[in-house]
Amino acid sequence: AYSTKEERPVGRYPVPNKKDMPYDIVELMEEVEKKTGFLPNIFKAMSHRPAEFRAFFAYYNAIMNKDTGQLSKADKELIIVATSVVNRCPYCVIAHGALHRIYSKQPALADQVTVNWKLADLSDRELAMLEFALAICRADNITEEHFQKLERHGFGREDAWDIAMISAFFAMSNRIAHFIDLRPNREFYTMGRMPHGEKED
């Protein structure tokens, strides 16, 4: 189902023609494509519902692109990888694993987390962060002990909110990708794996 040998539809729902899309959505898609060199399939899939597209990416930007707090871009991507594994979402594991490799400059860590996060080469801080994210992902009973453990590793209450919101938002995103059968772009598989300037054979 996730073969990269041939072109497959983005998902179960049709992608509108660009000429039929609202201007603001086309503008954002073109901006993303120019920046990354390709357009991630989540943008194509969500364009099927313009109002939901806007709401989805507005919230994504609010939690992923904020400059305050203790979470780095690599931290955020690692949370997404770990929780998306639990939610069985190949699109998000593959796409955000690629982004983690780029931000962290660690080509193997996201793969390790995908297989078994408890055996990955994680710092104590990263372990505490992922333990909390996964507790949110599994809808565990959240207690003061969860917050205290985070605090021992430098995460305050607002950081806990950030970790929880990323976990919760991507639980929704994982379910969307699951039911529409969203396909990862081929480009994600090799991003961040090779030295800069080296090309895929």
Coordinates of C-alpha atoms in Angstrom, one line a residue:
A1 CA 0.0 0.0 0.0
Y2 CA 3.0 2.4 0.6
S3 CA 4.9 1.3 -2.5
T4 CA 7.0 4.1 -4.1
K5 CA 7.5 2.2 -7.4
E6 CA 4.6 3.8 -9.1
E7 CA 2.4 6.9 -9.0
R8 CA -0.8 6.4 -6.9
P9 CA -3.6 8.8 -6.1
V10 CA -3.0 11.1 -3.1
G11 CA -5.9 9.5 -1.3
R12 CA -9.5 8.5 -1.5
Y13 CA -10.9 11.9 -2.2
P14 CA -10.4 13.9 -5.4
V15 CA -8.0 16.9 -5.4
P16 CA -9.6 19.9 -7.0
N17 CA -8.0 21.6 -10.0
K18 CA -6.0 24.6 -9.0
K19 CA -8.2 26.9 -11.0
D20 CA -11.2 25.8 -8.9
M21 CA -9.5 26.4 -5.5
P22 CA -9.8 29.7 -3.5
Y23 CA -7.0 32.1 -4.1
D24 CA -5.6 32.0 -0.5
I25 CA -5.3 28.2 -0.6
V26 CA -3.5 28.3 -4.0
E27 CA -1.2 31.0 -2.7
L28 CA -0.2 29.0 0.4
M29 CA 0.3 25.8 -1.6
E30 CA 2.5 27.6 -4.0
E31 CA 4.5 29.2 -1.2
V32 CA 5.1 25.7 0.4
E33 CA 6.0 24.1 -2.9
K34 CA 8.5 26.9 -3.6
K35 CA 10.1 26.5 -0.2
T36 CA 10.3 22.7 -0.1
G37 CA 10.6 21.8 -3.8
F38 CA 7.5 19.7 -3.7
L39 CA 4.0 20.0 -2.3
P40 CA 3.2 17.6 0.6
N41 CA 0.2 15.5 -0.1
I42 CA -1.6 16.7 3.1
F43 CA -2.1 20.1 1.4
K44 CA -3.6 18.5 -1.7
A45 CA -5.9 16.3 0.4
M46 CA -7.2 19.0 2.7
S47 CA -7.9 21.3 -0.3
H48 CA -11.0 19.1 -0.8
R49 CA -12.6 21.1 2.1
P50 CA -11.4 24.7 1.9
A51 CA -12.8 25.8 5.2
E52 CA -11.3 22.8 7.0
F53 CA -8.0 23.4 5.1
R54 CA -7.8 26.9 6.6
A55 CA -8.7 25.8 10.1
F56 CA -6.3 22.8 10.0
F57 CA -3.2 24.8 8.9
A58 CA -4.0 27.8 11.1
Y59 CA -3.9 25.5 14.1
Y60 CA -0.9 23.7 12.8
N61 CA 1.0 27.0 12.5
A62 CA -0.2 28.1 16.0
I63 CA 1.4 25.1 17.7
M64 CA 4.3 24.2 15.4
N65 CA 5.7 27.6 14.5
K66 CA 5.5 29.5 17.8
D67 CA 8.7 30.9 19.1
T68 CA 8.2 30.7 22.8
G69 CA 8.7 27.7 25.1
Q70 CA 11.3 25.0 25.6
L71 CA 10.5 22.9 22.5
S72 CA 12.8 23.0 19.5
K73 CA 11.5 22.2 16.0
A74 CA 13.3 18.8 16.3
D75 CA 11.5 18.2 19.7
K76 CA 8.1 18.9 18.1
E77 CA 8.8 16.6 15.1
L78 CA 10.0 13.8 17.5
I79 CA 6.7 14.1 19.4
I80 CA 4.8 13.7 16.2
V81 CA 6.8 10.7 15.1
A82 CA 6.4 8.9 18.4
T83 CA 2.6 9.5 18.7
S84 CA 1.9 8.8 15.0
V85 CA 3.5 5.3 15.5
V86 CA 1.0 4.6 18.2
N87 CA -1.8 5.9 16.0
R88 CA -0.6 3.8 13.1
C89 CA -0.2 6.7 10.7
P90 CA 2.5 6.0 8.1
Y91 CA 2.0 9.4 6.4
C92 CA 2.9 11.3 9.5
V93 CA 5.7 8.9 10.6
I94 CA 7.4 9.2 7.3
A95 CA 6.8 12.9 6.7
H96 CA 7.7 14.1 10.2
G97 CA 10.5 11.6 10.5
A98 CA 12.0 13.4 7.5
L99 CA 11.5 16.8 9.1
H100 CA 13.1 15.6 12.3
R101 CA 16.2 14.4 10.4
I102 CA 16.5 17.8 8.9
Y103 CA 16.0 19.8 12.1
S104 CA 18.0 17.5 14.4
K105 CA 20.8 16.6 11.9
Q106 CA 20.5 13.1 13.3
P107 CA 19.6 10.7 10.4
A108 CA 18.9 7.7 12.6
L109 CA 17.0 8.8 15.7
A110 CA 13.5 9.1 14.2
D111 CA 13.9 5.6 12.7
Q112 CA 14.9 4.3 16.1
V113 CA 11.8 5.9 17.7
T114 CA 9.6 4.4 15.0
V115 CA 10.8 0.9 15.9
N116 CA 11.0 1.2 19.7
W117 CA 11.3 4.6 21.4
K118 CA 12.3 3.1 24.7
L119 CA 15.5 1.7 23.1
A120 CA 16.3 4.8 21.0
D121 CA 19.3 7.0 21.6
L122 CA 17.3 9.6 23.5
S123 CA 18.4 12.0 26.2
D124 CA 16.7 11.9 29.6
R125 CA 15.0 15.1 28.6
E126 CA 13.7 13.6 25.3
L127 CA 12.5 10.5 27.2
A128 CA 10.5 12.6 29.6
M129 CA 9.0 14.6 26.8
L130 CA 7.9 11.5 24.8
E131 CA 6.6 9.8 27.9
F132 CA 4.3 12.7 28.5
A133 CA 3.3 13.0 24.8
L134 CA 2.5 9.3 24.7
A135 CA 0.4 9.5 27.9
I136 CA -1.7 12.2 26.1
C137 CA -1.8 10.1 22.9
R138 CA -3.1 7.1 24.8
A139 CA -5.6 9.2 26.8
D140 CA -4.0 8.0 30.1
N141 CA -5.1 9.6 33.4
I142 CA -2.9 12.6 33.7
T143 CA -1.7 13.3 37.2
E144 CA 0.6 15.8 39.0
E145 CA 3.3 13.2 38.8
H146 CA 3.4 13.6 35.0
F147 CA 3.9 17.4 35.4
Q148 CA 6.5 16.9 38.1
K149 CA 8.6 14.5 35.9
L150 CA 8.6 17.1 33.1
E151 CA 9.6 19.8 35.5
R152 CA 12.6 17.8 36.6
H153 CA 13.8 18.0 33.0
G154 CA 13.2 21.8 32.6
F155 CA 9.7 21.7 31.1
G156 CA 7.2 24.1 32.8
R157 CA 3.4 24.0 32.7
E158 CA 3.2 25.9 29.5
D159 CA 5.7 23.5 27.9
A160 CA 3.4 20.6 29.0
W161 CA 0.6 22.4 27.2
D162 CA 2.7 22.6 24.1
I163 CA 3.6 18.9 24.2
A164 CA 0.0 17.9 24.9
M165 CA -1.4 20.1 22.1
I166 CA 1.0 18.7 19.5
S167 CA 0.1 15.2 20.6
A168 CA -3.7 15.9 20.5
F169 CA -3.6 17.8 17.2
F170 CA -1.7 15.0 15.5
A171 CA -4.0 12.4 16.9
M172 CA -6.7 14.2 14.8
S173 CA -4.3 14.5 11.9
N174 CA -3.4 10.8 12.1
R175 CA -7.1 9.9 11.9
I176 CA -7.7 12.1 8.9
A177 CA -4.7 10.6 7.1
H178 CA -5.9 7.1 8.0
F179 CA -9.5 7.4 6.7
I180 CA -8.5 9.2 3.5
D181 CA -5.7 6.7 2.9
L182 CA -3.2 9.5 2.5
R183 CA 0.0 8.6 0.6
P184 CA 3.4 9.9 1.7
N185 CA 5.3 11.8 -1.0
R186 CA 8.3 9.9 -2.3
E187 CA 10.5 12.9 -1.5
F188 CA 10.0 12.4 2.3
Y189 CA 11.8 9.0 2.3
T190 CA 15.3 10.4 1.5
M191 CA 15.1 13.8 3.1
G192 CA 17.8 14.4 5.6
R193 CA 19.5 11.0 5.1
M194 CA 22.4 12.1 2.9
P195 CA 25.0 14.7 3.2
H196 CA 24.1 18.1 1.7
G197 CA 24.6 18.2 -2.0
E198 CA 24.6 14.5 -2.4
K199 CA 21.8 13.2 -4.7
E200 CA 19.8 10.0 -4.7
D201 CA 20.9 7.5 -7.3

